[in-house]
Coordinates of C-alpha atoms and ligand atoms in Angstrom, one line a residue:
M1 CA -51.3 154.5 -140.3
K2 CA -50.6 152.5 -143.5
P3 CA -50.7 154.5 -146.8
L4 CA -53.9 154.7 -148.7
R5 CA -53.7 152.2 -151.6
K6 CA -57.2 150.7 -152.0
V7 CA -60.6 151.9 -153.1
V8 CA -64.0 150.1 -152.8
I9 CA -66.4 150.8 -155.6
P10 CA -69.9 149.3 -155.0
V11 CA -71.3 148.2 -158.4
A12 CA -73.9 145.5 -157.4
G13 CA -77.0 147.8 -157.6
L14 CA -79.8 146.8 -159.9
G15 CA -79.9 150.2 -161.6
S16 CA -83.7 150.4 -161.5
R17 CA -83.6 154.2 -161.7
F18 CA -82.3 153.9 -165.3
L19 CA -84.6 151.3 -166.8
P20 CA -85.0 150.2 -169.6
A21 CA -81.4 151.0 -170.4
T22 CA -80.1 149.0 -167.5
K23 CA -82.1 145.8 -168.0
A24 CA -79.2 143.9 -169.5
V25 CA -76.4 146.5 -169.4
P26 CA -75.0 147.5 -165.9
K27 CA -75.6 151.2 -165.3
E28 CA -71.8 151.6 -164.6
L29 CA -71.2 150.7 -168.2
L30 CA -73.4 153.4 -169.7
P31 CA -71.1 155.7 -171.7
V32 CA -70.5 159.3 -171.2
V33 CA -69.5 160.3 -174.7
D34 CA -67.3 157.2 -175.6
K35 CA -66.2 155.9 -172.2
P36 CA -68.2 153.9 -169.6
L37 CA -68.9 155.7 -166.3
I38 CA -66.9 153.1 -164.4
Q39 CA -63.8 153.8 -166.4
Y40 CA -63.8 157.5 -165.4
I41 CA -64.1 156.4 -161.8
V42 CA -61.2 153.9 -162.0
E43 CA -59.1 156.7 -163.7
E44 CA -60.0 159.1 -160.9
A45 CA -58.7 156.5 -158.3
A46 CA -55.6 155.8 -160.3
E47 CA -54.8 159.5 -160.5
A48 CA -54.9 159.6 -156.7
G49 CA -52.2 156.9 -156.5
I50 CA -54.6 154.1 -155.7
T51 CA -53.4 150.7 -156.9
D52 CA -56.1 148.2 -155.8
V53 CA -59.6 148.7 -157.1
V54 CA -62.1 146.5 -155.3
L55 CA -65.3 146.2 -157.3
V56 CA -68.2 144.9 -155.1
T57 CA -70.3 143.3 -157.8
H58 CA -73.2 141.0 -158.5
S59 CA -73.6 137.7 -160.5
A60 CA -75.8 139.5 -163.0
K61 CA -73.1 142.1 -163.9
P62 CA -69.9 140.2 -165.1
A63 CA -69.6 142.7 -167.9
I64 CA -68.0 145.3 -165.6
E65 CA -65.1 143.0 -164.7
N66 CA -64.9 141.9 -168.4
H67 CA -64.5 145.6 -169.4
F68 CA -61.2 145.7 -167.4
D69 CA -60.0 142.3 -168.5
K70 CA -57.7 141.4 -171.4
H71 CA -59.5 140.6 -174.6
Y72 CA -56.9 138.5 -176.5
E73 CA -58.9 138.0 -179.8
L74 CA -59.9 141.7 -180.1
E75 CA -56.2 142.7 -179.5
Q76 CA -54.9 140.2 -182.1
E77 CA -57.5 141.4 -184.6
L78 CA -56.6 145.1 -184.1
I79 CA -52.9 144.2 -184.5
R80 CA -53.6 142.2 -187.7
R81 CA -55.6 145.2 -189.2
G82 CA -52.9 147.7 -188.2
K83 CA -55.4 149.7 -186.0
D84 CA -52.8 151.1 -183.7
E85 CA -54.8 153.9 -182.2
L86 CA -57.7 151.6 -181.3
L87 CA -55.3 149.1 -179.9
E88 CA -53.9 151.8 -177.6
I89 CA -57.4 152.8 -176.5
K90 CA -58.2 149.2 -175.8
R91 CA -54.9 148.6 -173.9
S92 CA -55.3 151.7 -171.7
I93 CA -58.7 150.8 -170.3
T94 CA -57.1 149.7 -167.1
P95 CA -54.5 152.3 -165.9
P96 CA -51.0 151.0 -165.5
N97 CA -50.2 149.9 -161.9
V98 CA -53.9 149.2 -161.1
R99 CA -55.2 145.8 -160.1
I100 CA -58.9 145.2 -160.5
I101 CA -60.2 142.9 -157.7
G102 CA -63.8 141.5 -157.8
V103 CA -65.8 140.6 -154.7
R104 CA -69.4 139.7 -154.6
Q105 CA -72.4 141.2 -152.8
P106 CA -74.8 138.2 -152.9
E107 CA -77.8 140.3 -151.8
T108 CA -78.3 144.1 -152.2
L109 CA -78.7 144.8 -148.5
G110 CA -77.4 148.4 -148.6
L111 CA -74.3 150.6 -149.2
G112 CA -72.9 149.7 -145.8
H113 CA -73.2 146.0 -146.5
A114 CA -71.6 146.5 -149.9
V115 CA -68.5 148.1 -148.3
L116 CA -68.4 145.4 -145.7
C117 CA -68.2 142.8 -148.5
A118 CA -64.8 144.2 -149.4
E119 CA -63.4 143.6 -145.8
P120 CA -61.4 140.4 -146.6
V121 CA -59.3 142.5 -149.2
L122 CA -58.9 145.5 -147.0
R123 CA -57.8 144.1 -143.7
D124 CA -56.5 146.9 -141.4
E125 CA -55.7 149.5 -144.0
P126 CA -57.3 152.9 -144.6
F127 CA -59.3 152.9 -147.8
A128 CA -61.4 155.1 -150.1
V129 CA -64.9 154.6 -151.3
I130 CA -66.2 156.0 -154.6
L131 CA -69.8 155.7 -155.7
P132 CA -69.8 155.3 -159.4
D133 CA -73.0 157.2 -160.1
V134 CA -71.3 160.5 -159.4
L135 CA -68.8 161.8 -161.9
M136 CA -66.5 164.5 -160.6
Y137 CA -64.8 166.8 -163.1
H138 CA -61.7 168.9 -162.5
P139 CA -59.3 169.8 -165.4
Q140 CA -56.1 169.2 -163.4
K141 CA -56.7 167.2 -160.2
G142 CA -59.6 164.9 -159.6
C143 CA -61.6 164.9 -156.4
M144 CA -60.0 161.7 -155.0
A145 CA -56.5 163.1 -155.6
Q146 CA -57.4 166.2 -153.7
M147 CA -58.8 164.2 -150.8
V148 CA -55.7 161.9 -150.6
E149 CA -53.5 164.9 -150.3
L150 CA -55.6 166.1 -147.3
F151 CA -55.7 162.5 -145.9
N152 CA -51.9 162.4 -146.0
Q153 CA -51.7 165.5 -143.8
R154 CA -54.6 164.7 -141.4
Q155 CA -54.7 160.9 -141.2
T156 CA -58.5 161.0 -140.4
S157 CA -61.6 159.9 -142.3
L158 CA -62.8 162.5 -144.9
I159 CA -66.1 162.9 -146.7
A160 CA -66.5 165.1 -149.9
L161 CA -69.4 167.5 -149.4
E162 CA -71.5 169.7 -151.7
Q163 CA -74.2 172.2 -151.0
V164 CA -77.7 171.2 -152.3
D165 CA -81.0 172.9 -152.4
D166 CA -83.1 172.3 -149.3
S167 CA -85.6 170.4 -151.4
E168 CA -82.9 167.9 -152.4
V169 CA -81.7 166.9 -148.9
E170 CA -84.0 163.9 -148.9
K171 CA -82.0 162.3 -151.6
Y172 CA -78.6 162.3 -149.8
G173 CA -76.6 161.7 -146.7
I174 CA -76.4 165.1 -144.9
A175 CA -73.6 166.4 -142.7
A176 CA -73.4 169.0 -140.0
V177 CA -70.0 170.7 -139.7
E178 CA -68.2 173.0 -137.4
G179 CA -65.2 175.4 -137.9
D180 CA -63.1 176.3 -140.8
D181 CA -61.7 172.8 -141.1
L182 CA -65.3 171.4 -141.5
R183 CA -65.1 169.0 -138.6
I184 CA -68.2 166.8 -138.9
T185 CA -70.5 166.8 -135.9
A186 CA -73.5 164.9 -137.2
L187 CA -74.6 162.7 -140.2
V188 CA -78.1 161.7 -141.2
E189 CA -79.1 159.6 -144.1
K190 CA -81.8 161.1 -146.4
P191 CA -83.5 163.3 -143.8
K192 CA -86.8 165.2 -144.3
P193 CA -86.0 168.8 -145.0
A194 CA -87.3 169.8 -141.6
D195 CA -84.9 167.4 -139.8
A196 CA -81.8 168.1 -141.9
P197 CA -78.9 169.4 -139.9
S198 CA -77.7 171.4 -142.9
N199 CA -77.8 171.3 -146.7
L200 CA -74.3 169.8 -147.1
S201 CA -74.7 166.5 -149.0
V202 CA -72.4 163.6 -149.0
V203 CA -71.4 163.3 -152.7
G204 CA -70.0 159.8 -153.0
R205 CA -66.3 160.2 -152.3
Y206 CA -65.0 159.0 -148.9
I207 CA -61.7 158.1 -147.2
F208 CA -62.0 155.9 -144.1
T209 CA -59.7 154.8 -141.3
P210 CA -59.9 151.0 -140.8
R211 CA -62.2 151.3 -137.8
I212 CA -65.2 151.8 -140.0
M213 CA -65.1 148.1 -141.0
E214 CA -65.5 146.9 -137.4
L215 CA -68.4 149.2 -136.9
L216 CA -70.1 148.1 -140.1
Q217 CA -70.1 144.5 -138.8
N218 CA -72.6 145.5 -136.2
T219 CA -74.6 148.2 -138.1
L220 CA -78.3 147.4 -138.2
P221 CA -80.6 148.2 -141.1
G222 CA -81.6 151.9 -141.1
A223 CA -83.2 154.2 -143.6
G224 CA -85.1 152.2 -146.3
G225 CA -84.4 149.0 -144.3
E226 CA -80.8 149.0 -145.7
I227 CA -77.5 148.7 -143.8
Q228 CA -76.4 152.3 -144.3
L229 CA -72.8 153.4 -144.5
T230 CA -73.9 156.8 -143.0
D231 CA -75.1 155.0 -139.8
A232 CA -71.6 153.4 -139.3
M233 CA -70.0 156.8 -140.1
A234 CA -72.2 158.4 -137.4
E235 CA -70.9 155.8 -134.9
L236 CA -67.3 156.4 -136.0
L237 CA -67.8 160.1 -135.2
E238 CA -68.2 159.2 -131.6
E239 CA -64.7 157.7 -131.5
E240 CA -62.6 159.6 -134.1
Q241 CA -62.5 163.0 -135.7
M242 CA -63.9 163.2 -139.3
F243 CA -63.7 166.1 -141.7
G244 CA -65.8 167.3 -144.6
Y245 CA -64.1 168.4 -147.8
M246 CA -65.7 170.9 -150.2
F247 CA -64.1 169.6 -153.3
D248 CA -62.9 171.8 -156.1
G249 CA -64.7 170.9 -159.4
K250 CA -68.1 170.0 -160.8
S251 CA -70.2 166.9 -160.0
Y252 CA -72.7 165.1 -162.2
D253 CA -75.2 162.7 -160.7
C254 CA -75.3 160.2 -163.5
G255 CA -77.6 157.9 -161.5
D256 CA -80.3 160.5 -162.5
K257 CA -81.4 160.8 -166.1
L258 CA -81.0 164.6 -166.2
G259 CA -77.6 164.5 -164.6
Y260 CA -76.5 161.9 -167.0
L261 CA -77.6 164.0 -170.0
Q262 CA -75.8 167.0 -168.5
A263 CA -72.6 165.0 -168.1
N264 CA -72.8 163.9 -171.8
V265 CA -73.2 167.4 -173.0
D266 CA -70.4 168.8 -170.9
Y267 CA -67.9 166.0 -171.5
A268 CA -68.7 166.2 -175.3
L269 CA -68.0 169.9 -175.2
R270 CA -64.7 169.3 -173.5
N271 CA -63.7 166.4 -175.8
E272 CA -60.5 167.1 -177.8
K273 CA -61.8 165.5 -181.0
L274 CA -65.5 166.2 -180.9
G275 CA -65.7 169.4 -178.8
N276 CA -65.6 172.1 -181.5
D277 CA -68.0 170.4 -183.9
F278 CA -70.4 169.5 -181.2
K279 CA -70.3 173.1 -179.8
Q280 CA -71.1 174.5 -183.2
W281 CA -74.0 172.1 -183.7
L282 CA -75.3 172.7 -180.2
N283 CA -75.2 176.5 -180.7
Q284 CA -77.3 176.2 -183.9
R285 CA -79.6 173.7 -182.2
C286 CA -80.2 176.0 -179.2
E287 CA -81.1 178.9 -181.5
T288 CA -84.0 176.8 -182.8
L289 CA -85.4 175.8 -179.4
Ligands
G1P301 C1 -75.8 157.0 -151.3 C2 -75.5 157.4 -149.8 C3 -75.8 158.8 -149.5 C4 -75.0 159.7 -150.5 C5 -75.4 159.3 -152.0 C6 -74.5 160.1 -153.0 O1 -77.2 157.1 -151.5 O2 -76.2 156.5 -149.0 O3 -75.4 159.1 -148.2 O4 -75.4 161.1 -150.3 O5 -75.2 157.9 -152.2 O6 -74.9 159.9 -154.3 P1 -77.9 156.4 -152.8 O7 -77.8 157.4 -153.9 O8 -77.2 155.1 -153.1 O9 -79.3 156.2 -152.4

């Protein structure tokens, strides 16, 4: 199989869970401390050796591609004012060796449909998918880099999994697994707790063999009337082996207001410049709660 070089990041969603913040600002550009969510995601992909980032976007959200584009006037102004540090921050938004490619999803018909929109760029290569709502933190090696290492050994599709409370299974894709190597035996999108095959949730990091694209072309609308990636994955399971991966690290569901706040607190505490002052303030603040 060809080496894994490409990632699909679906960013066409309307962000309705996060209104009013996301009326005019794409949810992917909401900052965690001082960096937009999507920048963390692109950095995670770059760290995994991915060179081509395919953003599946929407006409209402050009700001996402603009974030990664050159801004000549801003750079010239920072140079003129001798703001070297800011210039460096600005220039390192897109990691070196990474190309940002935009494709459109004209209608939001579901996650499976969003991935299918990237098909002309992917051709017959294996590829990763990262859902930008979920931030994954690991101090040394990001979740996607961990998964690419495993993919290089196994050459099969992989899905990052995480245990959730039984009451939460309705919010996620849920996987049944077998054996120490976590071979996936079933996948269900947003099951009722009584129908869930386990409490292992799909967290938004995937690696696929090229076959998934062919299956997506014939996937019919499923849960919520949307073309579901999980349904195409369930079909892929009948033809190829697929494994779960219990990633090492901590996840933050930033599509959810509470998860987003938790990410901001934890990332601020870890921040090199702000961390100590913020910790001191937070400690004092907690004493008065
Ligand atoms: C999507 C997927 C689901 C997955 C989840 C992770 O759902 O369809 O399988 O568990 O992302 O965040 P969404 O959150 O877009 O409804």
